[in-house]
């Protein structure tokens, strides 16, 4: 029987994790397939790690992976992907913003032959107008610039087939814009609409500073178009300067030269200075990322690892548990490569 692995990246979710776990368990029990759960504790400092370890001690189906510090959700998800062995893998947030009930539909679509089944948010309750608007602008820009179409209004909540997971595991870049990577691997993909609930407990780790970096990450990871901006700006200003020069030449020849133009001179100098700094900044963004990639560091380090045992679904006896564990151990050994 096929097996579903559920990865839950958590960072300081102590307030709501018990409730989340309860709802997730209900869904998994109703599935007619084996399943295991892996919580990835991403350097929490509010007791999440202890709670997760307790869940795992209570229930052999639940495993946990504790990273050595906070590496960010992208790295936490990658760590999860490196350590699960299911034929299908679901990634879900631990704050109940992604309804676990949707997993049933994900599995149905996976059985229908899709490799990547993702949740598309049909509503964004509990988010401010500014956040919704800036998200919409960002996705529009990214859509224009990116080489692969990256679906809009889509989070990380999704199901991946085994071959999609294997594909993702081969992308070891440091700057991980996961939504883009999920799209980049290709394979048949399918969207399932859902209403995204407001956060149940705690608060979002996103602020506008982090969102700005996230947007830069998305654009620089999937497009080199901003680098070409300098060329175009340079061309346009050169043509403008040439026309302006011609105008002055003719004016001086026809009307003489009373030496006017101090304000226009200042404006032009400031404008060109600004354009040059912006272009340098863009080059810098790409250079810094190239530098980071060139260091080739590991994506994360594991402090503690307890694999979960596969457990049978609603109408199946458990059989593959031991084999499962052996597989997971294998995955763990490779993870730091
Ligand atoms: N998360 C994580 N590491 C981080 C930040 C967040 O593993 O550094 C987890 C967090 O616990 C949650 C999920 O990623 O399960 C989504 O985070 P959050 O709710 O802050 O993001 P949002 O839902 O606002 O996009
Ligand atoms: Mg959230």
Coordinates of C-alpha atoms and ligand atoms in Angstrom, one line a residue:
X1 CA 0.0 0.0 0.0
X2 CA 1.2 3.5 -0.8
X3 CA 2.3 5.8 1.9
X4 CA 1.8 9.5 2.5
X5 CA 4.4 11.5 4.4
X6 CA 3.3 14.8 5.9
X7 CA 6.0 17.5 6.6
X8 CA 5.1 20.3 9.0
X9 CA 7.7 23.1 9.3
X10 CA 7.2 24.8 12.7
X11 CA 8.9 27.8 14.2
X12 CA 7.5 29.0 17.6
X13 CA 4.1 27.5 17.2
X14 CA 3.7 26.1 20.7
X15 CA 0.4 27.8 21.2
X16 CA -1.5 26.0 18.5
X17 CA 0.4 22.9 17.6
X18 CA -1.6 20.5 19.8
X19 CA -4.8 21.7 18.1
X20 CA -3.2 21.4 14.7
X21 CA -2.0 17.9 15.4
X22 CA -5.5 16.8 16.5
X23 CA -7.1 18.0 13.2
X24 CA -4.3 16.5 11.1
X25 CA -4.7 13.1 12.8
X26 CA -8.4 13.1 12.1
X27 CA -7.7 13.6 8.4
X28 CA -4.9 11.0 8.3
X29 CA -7.1 8.4 10.0
X30 CA -9.8 8.9 7.4
X31 CA -7.4 8.3 4.5
X32 CA -7.3 4.9 2.9
X33 CA -3.5 4.9 2.8
X34 CA -0.6 4.6 5.2
X35 CA 0.9 7.7 6.6
X36 CA 3.6 9.2 8.8
X37 CA 4.2 12.8 10.0
X38 CA 7.4 14.7 10.3
X39 CA 7.5 17.9 12.3
X40 CA 10.5 20.0 11.4
X41 CA 11.3 22.3 14.3
X42 CA 13.1 25.3 12.8
X43 CA 15.0 26.6 15.8
X44 CA 12.0 27.5 18.0
X45 CA 12.7 29.0 21.4
X46 CA 9.2 28.8 22.9
X47 CA 9.0 25.1 23.8
X48 CA 7.7 24.0 20.4
X49 CA 10.6 21.5 20.2
X50 CA 9.6 19.9 23.5
X51 CA 5.9 19.7 22.4
X52 CA 6.9 18.1 19.2
X53 CA 9.1 15.6 21.0
X54 CA 6.2 14.8 23.3
X55 CA 3.8 14.2 20.4
X56 CA 6.4 11.9 18.9
X57 CA 6.8 10.0 22.2
X58 CA 3.0 9.5 22.5
X59 CA 2.6 8.3 18.9
X60 CA 5.2 6.4 17.0
X61 CA 3.7 7.6 13.7
X62 CA 5.0 11.1 14.5
X63 CA 8.6 11.9 13.9
X64 CA 10.5 15.1 14.4
X65 CA 13.6 16.8 13.0
X66 CA 15.1 19.5 15.0
X67 CA 17.4 21.9 13.1
X68 CA 20.4 23.4 14.9
X69 CA 19.1 26.9 14.6
X70 CA 16.4 28.9 12.8
X71 CA 17.2 28.5 9.1
X72 CA 13.9 29.8 7.7
X73 CA 10.9 28.0 6.3
X74 CA 12.5 27.3 3.0
X75 CA 15.4 25.4 4.5
X76 CA 13.0 23.7 7.0
X77 CA 10.9 22.3 4.1
X78 CA 14.0 21.1 2.3
X79 CA 15.2 19.4 5.4
X80 CA 11.8 17.7 5.6
X81 CA 11.9 16.6 2.0
X82 CA 15.3 15.1 2.6
X83 CA 14.0 12.9 5.4
X84 CA 10.7 11.5 4.3
X85 CA 10.2 8.3 2.3
X86 CA 6.5 8.5 1.4
X87 CA 5.2 7.8 -2.2
X88 CA 3.5 11.1 -1.8
X89 CA 4.5 14.0 0.4
X90 CA 2.4 16.8 1.8
X91 CA 3.9 20.1 3.1
X92 CA 1.6 22.0 5.4
X93 CA 1.9 24.9 7.8
X94 CA 1.6 24.2 11.5
X95 CA -0.6 27.2 12.2
X96 CA -3.9 25.9 10.9
X97 CA -3.9 28.4 8.0
X98 CA -3.8 25.5 5.6
X99 CA -6.9 23.3 6.4
X100 CA -5.7 19.7 6.8
X101 CA -9.0 18.5 5.4
X102 CA -7.8 19.5 1.9
X103 CA -5.3 16.6 2.0
X104 CA -8.1 14.2 1.0
X105 CA -8.6 16.2 -2.3
X106 CA -4.8 16.4 -2.8
X107 CA -4.5 12.6 -2.6
X108 CA -7.4 12.2 -5.0
X109 CA -5.7 14.4 -7.6
X110 CA -2.4 12.6 -7.0
X111 CA -4.1 9.3 -7.7
X112 CA -5.5 10.9 -10.9
X113 CA -1.9 11.3 -12.1
X114 CA -0.8 14.7 -11.0
X115 CA 2.7 15.1 -9.5
X116 CA 2.3 18.4 -7.9
X117 CA -1.1 19.3 -6.4
X118 CA -1.1 22.7 -4.7
X119 CA -3.7 24.7 -2.8
X120 CA -4.7 28.0 -4.4
X121 CA -6.0 30.6 -2.0
X122 CA -9.4 31.8 -3.0
X123 CA -9.6 34.2 -0.1
X124 CA -7.0 35.8 2.1
X125 CA -9.0 36.6 5.2
X126 CA -7.3 38.3 8.1
X127 CA -4.7 40.1 5.9
X128 CA -4.5 43.8 5.5
X129 CA -5.4 45.6 2.2
X130 CA -1.8 46.7 1.8
X131 CA -0.5 43.1 2.2
X132 CA -3.0 41.8 -0.4
X133 CA -2.3 44.6 -2.8
X134 CA 1.5 44.3 -2.5
X135 CA 1.3 40.6 -3.0
X136 CA -0.8 41.0 -6.1
X137 CA 1.7 43.5 -7.6
X138 CA 4.6 41.3 -6.8
X139 CA 3.1 38.3 -8.5
X140 CA 2.3 40.3 -11.5
X141 CA 5.9 41.6 -11.9
X142 CA 7.3 38.1 -11.2
X143 CA 5.0 36.6 -13.8
X144 CA 6.3 39.1 -16.4
X145 CA 9.9 38.5 -15.6
X146 CA 10.2 34.8 -14.8
X147 CA 11.3 32.2 -17.3
X148 CA 8.8 29.6 -16.0
X149 CA 5.2 30.5 -15.2
X150 CA 4.8 30.6 -11.4
X151 CA 1.2 30.1 -10.3
X152 CA -0.3 33.0 -8.4
X153 CA -2.0 33.1 -4.9
X154 CA -0.3 29.8 -4.1
X155 CA 1.5 29.0 -0.9
X156 CA 3.7 26.2 0.0
X157 CA 0.7 24.0 1.0
X158 CA 0.9 21.1 -1.5
X159 CA 1.3 17.4 -2.3
X160 CA 4.3 16.2 -4.2
X161 CA 4.8 12.8 -5.8
X162 CA 7.9 10.8 -5.1
X163 CA 9.6 11.8 -8.4
X164 CA 8.7 15.5 -7.8
X165 CA 10.4 15.2 -4.4
X166 CA 13.5 13.6 -5.9
X167 CA 13.6 16.4 -8.5
X168 CA 13.4 19.0 -5.7
X169 CA 16.1 17.3 -3.7
X170 CA 18.5 17.9 -6.5
X171 CA 18.1 21.6 -6.4
X172 CA 20.5 22.6 -3.7
X173 CA 20.7 26.4 -4.2
X174 CA 21.1 28.6 -1.1
X175 CA 18.5 31.1 -2.2
X176 CA 15.4 29.0 -2.2
X177 CA 12.3 30.6 -3.6
X178 CA 10.3 27.4 -3.1
X179 CA 7.2 28.5 -5.0
X180 CA 9.4 29.0 -8.0
X181 CA 11.3 25.8 -7.5
X182 CA 8.1 23.8 -7.3
X183 CA 7.0 25.2 -10.7
X184 CA 10.5 24.9 -12.2
X185 CA 10.7 21.1 -11.9
X186 CA 7.7 20.8 -14.2
X187 CA 5.6 17.5 -14.2
X188 CA 1.8 17.6 -14.4
X189 CA 0.6 20.2 -11.8
X190 CA -2.9 20.8 -10.5
X191 CA -4.4 23.6 -8.4
X192 CA -7.1 23.0 -5.8
X193 CA -8.9 26.1 -4.5
X194 CA -9.3 26.7 -0.8
X195 CA -10.2 29.4 1.6
X196 CA -7.1 30.4 3.6
X197 CA -8.0 30.9 7.3
X198 CA -6.6 33.6 9.4
X199 CA -3.8 32.4 11.8
X200 CA -5.3 30.5 14.8
X201 CA -2.6 31.3 17.3
X202 CA 0.7 33.2 17.6
X203 CA 1.6 35.6 14.8
X204 CA 3.0 35.5 11.4
X205 CA 6.8 35.7 11.0
X206 CA 6.4 38.0 8.0
X207 CA 6.8 41.7 8.2
X208 CA 7.3 44.1 5.3
X209 CA 11.1 43.9 5.5
X210 CA 11.0 40.2 5.2
X211 CA 8.4 40.4 2.4
X212 CA 10.7 42.8 0.5
X213 CA 13.6 40.3 0.7
X214 CA 11.2 37.5 -0.3
X215 CA 10.2 39.5 -3.3
X216 CA 13.8 40.2 -4.3
X217 CA 14.6 36.5 -3.8
X218 CA 11.8 35.5 -6.1
X219 CA 12.8 37.9 -8.9
X220 CA 16.5 37.4 -8.7
X221 CA 16.1 33.6 -8.6
X222 CA 14.0 33.3 -11.6
X223 CA 15.0 36.2 -13.9
X224 CA 18.0 38.0 -15.0
X225 CA 15.9 40.8 -16.6
X226 CA 16.8 43.5 -14.0
X227 CA 20.4 43.1 -15.0
X228 CA 19.5 44.2 -18.6
X229 CA 17.8 47.3 -17.2
X230 CA 21.2 49.1 -17.1
X231 CA 21.7 48.5 -20.8
X232 CA 18.3 49.9 -21.7
X233 CA 18.5 52.9 -19.4
X234 CA 22.0 53.7 -20.8
X235 CA 20.7 53.5 -24.4
X236 CA 17.7 55.7 -23.6
X237 CA 19.8 58.4 -21.8
X238 CA 22.4 58.4 -24.5
X239 CA 19.8 59.1 -27.2
X240 CA 18.2 61.7 -25.0
X241 CA 21.6 63.4 -24.3
X242 CA 22.4 63.4 -28.1
X243 CA 19.0 65.1 -28.9
X244 CA 19.5 67.6 -26.2
X245 CA 23.0 68.4 -27.4
X246 CA 21.7 68.9 -30.9
X247 CA 19.1 71.3 -29.6
X248 CA 21.8 73.4 -27.8
X249 CA 24.0 73.4 -30.8
X250 CA 21.2 74.8 -33.0
X251 CA 20.1 77.2 -30.4
X252 CA 23.6 78.6 -29.9
X253 CA 24.2 78.9 -33.6
X254 CA 20.9 80.7 -34.2
X255 CA 20.5 82.8 -31.0
X256 CA 24.0 83.1 -29.5
X257 CA 25.0 81.8 -26.0
X258 CA 23.7 83.7 -22.9
X259 CA 24.9 80.8 -20.6
X260 CA 21.6 79.7 -19.0
X261 CA 20.7 76.3 -17.6
X262 CA 22.1 75.9 -14.1
X263 CA 18.9 74.2 -12.8
X264 CA 18.7 71.8 -15.7
X265 CA 22.3 70.9 -15.2
X266 CA 21.7 70.0 -11.5
X267 CA 18.7 68.0 -12.3
X268 CA 20.5 66.0 -15.0
X269 CA 23.5 65.3 -12.8
X270 CA 21.3 64.1 -9.9
X271 CA 19.1 62.0 -12.2
X272 CA 22.1 60.3 -13.8
X273 CA 23.7 59.7 -10.4
X274 CA 20.5 58.1 -9.2
X275 CA 20.2 55.8 -12.2
X276 CA 23.8 54.7 -11.8
X277 CA 23.4 53.9 -8.2
X278 CA 20.2 51.9 -8.8
X279 CA 21.9 49.9 -11.5
X280 CA 24.9 49.3 -9.3
X281 CA 22.5 48.1 -6.5
X282 CA 20.8 45.7 -8.9
X283 CA 24.2 44.3 -9.9
X284 CA 25.1 44.1 -6.2
X285 CA 21.9 42.0 -5.5
X286 CA 22.9 39.4 -8.1
X287 CA 26.6 39.5 -7.1
X288 CA 25.8 38.9 -3.4
X289 CA 23.7 35.9 -4.4
X290 CA 26.4 34.5 -6.7
X291 CA 28.8 34.9 -3.8
X292 CA 26.6 33.1 -1.4
X293 CA 26.0 30.2 -3.9
X294 CA 29.7 30.0 -4.5
X295 CA 30.4 29.2 -0.9
X296 CA 28.4 26.0 -1.3
X297 CA 27.4 25.7 2.3
X298 CA 25.0 23.1 3.6
X299 CA 21.3 24.2 3.7
X300 CA 20.8 23.2 7.3
X301 CA 22.1 21.1 10.1
X302 CA 20.2 18.6 12.1
X303 CA 20.4 18.6 15.9
X304 CA 17.9 15.8 16.6
X305 CA 16.1 13.3 14.4
X306 CA 13.4 10.8 15.3
X307 CA 11.8 9.2 12.3
X308 CA 8.0 8.5 12.4
X309 CA 6.8 5.0 11.8
X310 CA 4.4 4.5 8.9
X311 CA 0.9 3.7 10.2
X312 CA -2.0 2.1 8.2
X313 CA -5.0 4.1 7.1
X314 CA -8.6 3.6 7.9
X315 CA -8.9 0.1 6.4
X316 CA -5.5 -1.3 6.1
X317 CA -3.2 -3.2 8.5
X318 CA 0.3 -1.7 9.0
X319 CA 2.9 -3.7 7.1
X320 CA 5.6 -1.5 5.7
X321 CA 6.7 0.1 9.0
X322 CA 10.1 -1.5 9.3
X323 CA 11.1 -1.1 5.7
X324 CA 9.9 2.5 6.0
X325 CA 12.2 3.2 8.8
X326 CA 15.2 1.8 7.0
X327 CA 14.5 4.0 4.0
X328 CA 14.3 7.1 6.2
X329 CA 17.6 6.3 7.9
X330 CA 19.1 6.1 4.4
X331 CA 17.7 9.5 3.5
X332 CA 19.1 11.0 6.7
X333 CA 22.6 9.8 5.9
X334 CA 22.5 11.6 2.6
X335 CA 21.0 14.8 3.8
X336 CA 24.2 16.6 4.6
X337 CA 25.8 15.8 1.2
Ligands
LIG1 N1 8.1 28.7 9.8 C1 9.3 28.0 9.9 N2 10.5 28.8 10.0 C2 10.5 30.1 10.0 C3 9.3 30.8 9.8 C4 8.1 30.1 9.8 O1 9.4 26.8 9.9 O2 11.6 30.7 10.1 C5 6.9 28.0 9.7 C6 5.8 28.4 10.7 O3 5.9 27.8 11.9 C7 4.5 28.0 10.0 C8 4.9 28.2 8.5 O4 6.3 28.1 8.4 O5 4.2 26.7 10.2 C9 4.4 29.5 7.9 O6 4.8 30.6 8.6 P1 4.0 31.9 8.9 O7 2.6 31.5 9.4 O8 4.8 32.8 9.7 O9 3.8 32.5 7.4 P2 2.5 33.0 6.7 O10 1.4 32.0 7.0 O11 2.2 34.3 7.3 O12 2.8 33.1 5.3
LIG2 MG1 0.8 31.2 8.6

